[in-house]
PDB file of C-alpha atoms in Angstrom:
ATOM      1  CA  UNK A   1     207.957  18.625  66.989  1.00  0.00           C
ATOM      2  CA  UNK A   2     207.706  15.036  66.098  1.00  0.00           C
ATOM      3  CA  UNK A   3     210.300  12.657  67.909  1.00  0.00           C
ATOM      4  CA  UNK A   4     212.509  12.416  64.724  1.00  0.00           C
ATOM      5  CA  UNK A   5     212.718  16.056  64.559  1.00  0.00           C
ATOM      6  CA  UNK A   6     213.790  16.261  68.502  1.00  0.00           C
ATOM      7  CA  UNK A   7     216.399  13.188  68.597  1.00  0.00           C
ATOM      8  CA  UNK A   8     219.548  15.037  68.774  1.00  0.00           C
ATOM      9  CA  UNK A   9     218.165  17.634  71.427  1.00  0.00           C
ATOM     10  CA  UNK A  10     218.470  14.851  73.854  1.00  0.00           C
ATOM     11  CA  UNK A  11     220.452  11.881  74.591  1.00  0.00           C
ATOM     12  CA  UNK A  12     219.545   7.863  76.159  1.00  0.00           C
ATOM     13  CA  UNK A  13     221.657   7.534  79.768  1.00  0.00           C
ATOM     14  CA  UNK A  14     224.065  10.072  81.297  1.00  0.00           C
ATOM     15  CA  UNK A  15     226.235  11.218  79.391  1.00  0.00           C
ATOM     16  CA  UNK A  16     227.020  14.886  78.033  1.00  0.00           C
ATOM     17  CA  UNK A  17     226.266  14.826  74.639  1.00  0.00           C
ATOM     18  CA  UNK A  18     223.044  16.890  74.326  1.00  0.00           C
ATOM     19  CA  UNK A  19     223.549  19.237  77.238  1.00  0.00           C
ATOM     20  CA  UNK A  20     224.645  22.732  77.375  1.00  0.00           C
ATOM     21  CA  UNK A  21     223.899  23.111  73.762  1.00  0.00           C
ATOM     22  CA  UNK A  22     226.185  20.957  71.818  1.00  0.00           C
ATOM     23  CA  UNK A  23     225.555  21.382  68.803  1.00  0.00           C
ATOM     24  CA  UNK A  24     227.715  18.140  67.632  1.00  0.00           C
ATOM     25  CA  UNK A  25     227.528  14.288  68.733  1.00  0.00           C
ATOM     26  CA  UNK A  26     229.613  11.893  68.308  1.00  0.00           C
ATOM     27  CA  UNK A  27     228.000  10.236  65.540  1.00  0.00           C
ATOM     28  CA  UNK A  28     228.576  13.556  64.193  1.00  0.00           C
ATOM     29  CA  UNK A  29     231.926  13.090  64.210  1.00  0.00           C
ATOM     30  CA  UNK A  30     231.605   9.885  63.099  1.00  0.00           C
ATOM     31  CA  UNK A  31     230.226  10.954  59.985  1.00  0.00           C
ATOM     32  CA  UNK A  32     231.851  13.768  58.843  1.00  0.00           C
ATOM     33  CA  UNK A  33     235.415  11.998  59.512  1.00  0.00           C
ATOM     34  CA  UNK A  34     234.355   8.790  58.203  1.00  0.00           C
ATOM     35  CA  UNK A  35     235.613   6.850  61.037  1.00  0.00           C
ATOM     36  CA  UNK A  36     235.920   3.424  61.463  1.00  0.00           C
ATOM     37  CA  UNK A  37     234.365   1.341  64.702  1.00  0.00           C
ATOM     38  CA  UNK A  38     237.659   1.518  66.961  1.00  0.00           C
ATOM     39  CA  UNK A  39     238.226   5.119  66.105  1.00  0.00           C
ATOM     40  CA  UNK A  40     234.457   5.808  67.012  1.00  0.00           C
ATOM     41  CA  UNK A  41     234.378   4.219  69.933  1.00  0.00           C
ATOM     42  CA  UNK A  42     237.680   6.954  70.822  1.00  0.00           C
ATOM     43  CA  UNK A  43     236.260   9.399  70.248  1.00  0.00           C
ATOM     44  CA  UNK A  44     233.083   8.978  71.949  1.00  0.00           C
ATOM     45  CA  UNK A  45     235.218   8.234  74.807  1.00  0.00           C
ATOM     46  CA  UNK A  46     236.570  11.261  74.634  1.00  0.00           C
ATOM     47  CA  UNK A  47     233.667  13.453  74.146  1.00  0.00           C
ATOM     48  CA  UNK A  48     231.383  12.182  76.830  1.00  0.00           C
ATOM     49  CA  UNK A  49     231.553  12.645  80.572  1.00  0.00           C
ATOM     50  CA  UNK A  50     229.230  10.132  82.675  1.00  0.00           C
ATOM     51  CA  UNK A  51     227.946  10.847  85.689  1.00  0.00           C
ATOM     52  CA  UNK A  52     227.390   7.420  86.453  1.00  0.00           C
ATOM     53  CA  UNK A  53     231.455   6.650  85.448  1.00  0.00           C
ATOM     54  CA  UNK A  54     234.221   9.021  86.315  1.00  0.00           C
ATOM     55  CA  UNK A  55     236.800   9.287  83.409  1.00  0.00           C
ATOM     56  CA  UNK A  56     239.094   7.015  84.606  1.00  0.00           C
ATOM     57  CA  UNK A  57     237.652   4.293  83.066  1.00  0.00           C
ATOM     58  CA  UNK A  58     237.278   6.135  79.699  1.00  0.00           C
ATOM     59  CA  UNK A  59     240.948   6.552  79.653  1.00  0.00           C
ATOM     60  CA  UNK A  60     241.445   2.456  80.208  1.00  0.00           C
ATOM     61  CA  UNK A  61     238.961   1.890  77.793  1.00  0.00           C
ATOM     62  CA  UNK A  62     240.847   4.018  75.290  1.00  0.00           C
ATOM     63  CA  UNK A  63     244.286   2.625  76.077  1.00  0.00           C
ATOM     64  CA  UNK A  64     242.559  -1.181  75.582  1.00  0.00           C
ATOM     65  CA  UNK A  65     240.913  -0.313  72.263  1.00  0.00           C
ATOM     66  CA  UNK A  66     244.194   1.238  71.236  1.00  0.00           C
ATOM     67  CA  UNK A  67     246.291  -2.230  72.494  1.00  0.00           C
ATOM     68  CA  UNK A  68     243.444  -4.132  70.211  1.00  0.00           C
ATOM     69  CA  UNK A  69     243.733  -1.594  67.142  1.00  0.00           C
ATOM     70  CA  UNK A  70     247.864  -2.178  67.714  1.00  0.00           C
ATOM     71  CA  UNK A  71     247.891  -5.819  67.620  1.00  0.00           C
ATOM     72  CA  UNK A  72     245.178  -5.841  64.559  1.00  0.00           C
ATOM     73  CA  UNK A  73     247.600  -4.027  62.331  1.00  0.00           C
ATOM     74  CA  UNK A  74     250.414  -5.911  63.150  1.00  0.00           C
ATOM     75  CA  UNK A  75     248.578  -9.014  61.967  1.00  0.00           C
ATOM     76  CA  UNK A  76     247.016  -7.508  59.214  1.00  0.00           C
ATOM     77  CA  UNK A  77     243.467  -7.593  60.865  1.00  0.00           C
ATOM     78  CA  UNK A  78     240.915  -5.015  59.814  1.00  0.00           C
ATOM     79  CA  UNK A  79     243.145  -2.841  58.430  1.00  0.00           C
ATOM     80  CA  UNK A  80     241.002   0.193  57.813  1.00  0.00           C
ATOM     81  CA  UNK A  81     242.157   3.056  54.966  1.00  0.00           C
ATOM     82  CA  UNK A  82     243.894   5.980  56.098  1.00  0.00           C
ATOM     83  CA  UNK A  83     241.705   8.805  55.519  1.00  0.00           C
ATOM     84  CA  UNK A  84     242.292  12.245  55.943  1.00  0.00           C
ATOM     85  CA  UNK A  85     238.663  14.125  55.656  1.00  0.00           C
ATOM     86  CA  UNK A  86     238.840  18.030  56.629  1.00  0.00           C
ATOM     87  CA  UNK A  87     235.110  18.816  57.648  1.00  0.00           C
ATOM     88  CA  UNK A  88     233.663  21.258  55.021  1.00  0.00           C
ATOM     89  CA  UNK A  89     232.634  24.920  56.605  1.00  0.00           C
ATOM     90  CA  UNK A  90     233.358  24.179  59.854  1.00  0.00           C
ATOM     91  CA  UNK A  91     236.644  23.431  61.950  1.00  0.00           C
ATOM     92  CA  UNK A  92     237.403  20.914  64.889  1.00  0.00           C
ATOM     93  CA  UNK A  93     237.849  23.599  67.282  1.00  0.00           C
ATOM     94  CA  UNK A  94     234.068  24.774  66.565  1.00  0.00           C
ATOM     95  CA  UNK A  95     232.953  21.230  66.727  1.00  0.00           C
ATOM     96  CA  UNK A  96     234.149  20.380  70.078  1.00  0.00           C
ATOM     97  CA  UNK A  97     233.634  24.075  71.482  1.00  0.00           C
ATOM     98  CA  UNK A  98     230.602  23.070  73.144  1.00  0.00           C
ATOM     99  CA  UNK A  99     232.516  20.281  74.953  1.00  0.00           C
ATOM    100  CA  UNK A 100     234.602  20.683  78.306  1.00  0.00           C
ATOM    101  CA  UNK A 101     237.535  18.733  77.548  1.00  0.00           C
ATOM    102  CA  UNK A 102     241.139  19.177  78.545  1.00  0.00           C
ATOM    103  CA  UNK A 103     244.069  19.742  75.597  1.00  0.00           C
ATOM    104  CA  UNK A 104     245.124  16.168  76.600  1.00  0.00           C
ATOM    105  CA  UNK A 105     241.943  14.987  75.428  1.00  0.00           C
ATOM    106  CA  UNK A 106     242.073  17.361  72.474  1.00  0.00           C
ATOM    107  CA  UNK A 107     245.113  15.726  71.226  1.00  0.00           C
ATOM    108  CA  UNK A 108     243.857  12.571  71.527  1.00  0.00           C
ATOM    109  CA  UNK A 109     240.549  13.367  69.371  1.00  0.00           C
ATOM    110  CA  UNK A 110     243.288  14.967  66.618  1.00  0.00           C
ATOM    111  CA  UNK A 111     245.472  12.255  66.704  1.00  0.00           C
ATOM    112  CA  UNK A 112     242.298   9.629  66.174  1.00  0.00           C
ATOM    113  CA  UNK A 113     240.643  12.310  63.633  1.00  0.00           C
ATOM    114  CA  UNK A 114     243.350  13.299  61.587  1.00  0.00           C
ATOM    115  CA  UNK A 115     245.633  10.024  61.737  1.00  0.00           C
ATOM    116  CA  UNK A 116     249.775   9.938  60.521  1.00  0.00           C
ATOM    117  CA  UNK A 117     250.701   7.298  58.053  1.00  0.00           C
ATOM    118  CA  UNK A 118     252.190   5.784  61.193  1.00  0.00           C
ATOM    119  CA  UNK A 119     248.913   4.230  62.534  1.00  0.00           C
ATOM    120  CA  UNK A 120     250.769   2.527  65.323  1.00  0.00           C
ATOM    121  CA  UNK A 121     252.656   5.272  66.464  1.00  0.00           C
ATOM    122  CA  UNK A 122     249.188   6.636  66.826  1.00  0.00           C
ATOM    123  CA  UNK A 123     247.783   4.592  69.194  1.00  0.00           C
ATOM    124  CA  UNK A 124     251.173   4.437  71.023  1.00  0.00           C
ATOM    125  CA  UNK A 125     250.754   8.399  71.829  1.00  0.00           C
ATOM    126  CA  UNK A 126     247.120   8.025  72.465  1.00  0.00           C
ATOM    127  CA  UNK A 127     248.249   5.660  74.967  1.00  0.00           C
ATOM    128  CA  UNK A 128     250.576   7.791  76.353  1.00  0.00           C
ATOM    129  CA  UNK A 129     248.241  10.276  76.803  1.00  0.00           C
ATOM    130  CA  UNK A 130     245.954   8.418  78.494  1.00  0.00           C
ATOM    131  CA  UNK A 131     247.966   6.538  80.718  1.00  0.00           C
ATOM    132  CA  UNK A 132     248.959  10.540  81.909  1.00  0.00           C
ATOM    133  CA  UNK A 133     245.577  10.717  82.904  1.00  0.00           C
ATOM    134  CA  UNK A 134     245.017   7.974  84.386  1.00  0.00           C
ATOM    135  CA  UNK A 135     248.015   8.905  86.617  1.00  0.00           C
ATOM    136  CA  UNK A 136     246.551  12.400  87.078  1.00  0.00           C
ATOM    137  CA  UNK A 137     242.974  11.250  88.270  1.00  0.00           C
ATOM    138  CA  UNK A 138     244.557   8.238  90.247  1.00  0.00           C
ATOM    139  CA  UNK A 139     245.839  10.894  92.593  1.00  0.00           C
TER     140      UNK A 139
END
């Protein structure tokens, strides 16, 4: 097996994304959702667990990338399309089964891959959701 044919059996740094047989990386998600850079970078956030950085700071990063994404649309910055894009033949729930993540993180991930006309209000929960975690691991 050539190192092409091996790239998503493994992953650069530590982070989840290859172990325990996920079958589905982020750029994955990427992909099939057709998601733009801010909403990526979310979900990666989401998906990953670092040993090197506790999720803590995942949650802050999330809530500052959400701030940034807020105050873009509310100047009219980089307004990105809302897209709806149901993966074909396989659901969200199979895609992230190989993943240990908690249903707070799951509704961030379907409120980022499956956005509301309401873009803003969006982000705003995704906030909200973090800054419960945040809370929770600050304890």
């Amino acid at each position: 097996m050539n190192q092409l044919d091996d790239v998503r059996s493994y992953n650069i740094g530590t982070s989840n994304y290859a172990t325990n047989g996920t079958k589905y990386q982020p750029w994955d998600f990427w992909i099939i959702f057709h998601q733009n850079p801010f909403d990526a970078d979310i979900t990666k956030r989401v998906l990953r667990i670092k040993k090197t950085d506790g999720r803590l700071l995942d949650y802050q990063k999330i809530c500052h990338i959400c701030l940034e994404r807020i105050r873009q649309i509310q100047n009219n910055e980089n307004v990105f399309p809302i897209e709806y894009f149901e993966p074909q033949g396989i659901t969200l729930e199979e895609m992230i089964a190989d993943y240990d993540i908690t249903e707070n993180d799951k509704f961030i991930l379907y409120r980022v891959l499956y956005p509301t006309s309401n873009r803003i209000e969006d982000y705003k929960q995704i906030i909200d959701i973090c800054n419960i975690r945040i809370r929770e691991l600050e304890i």
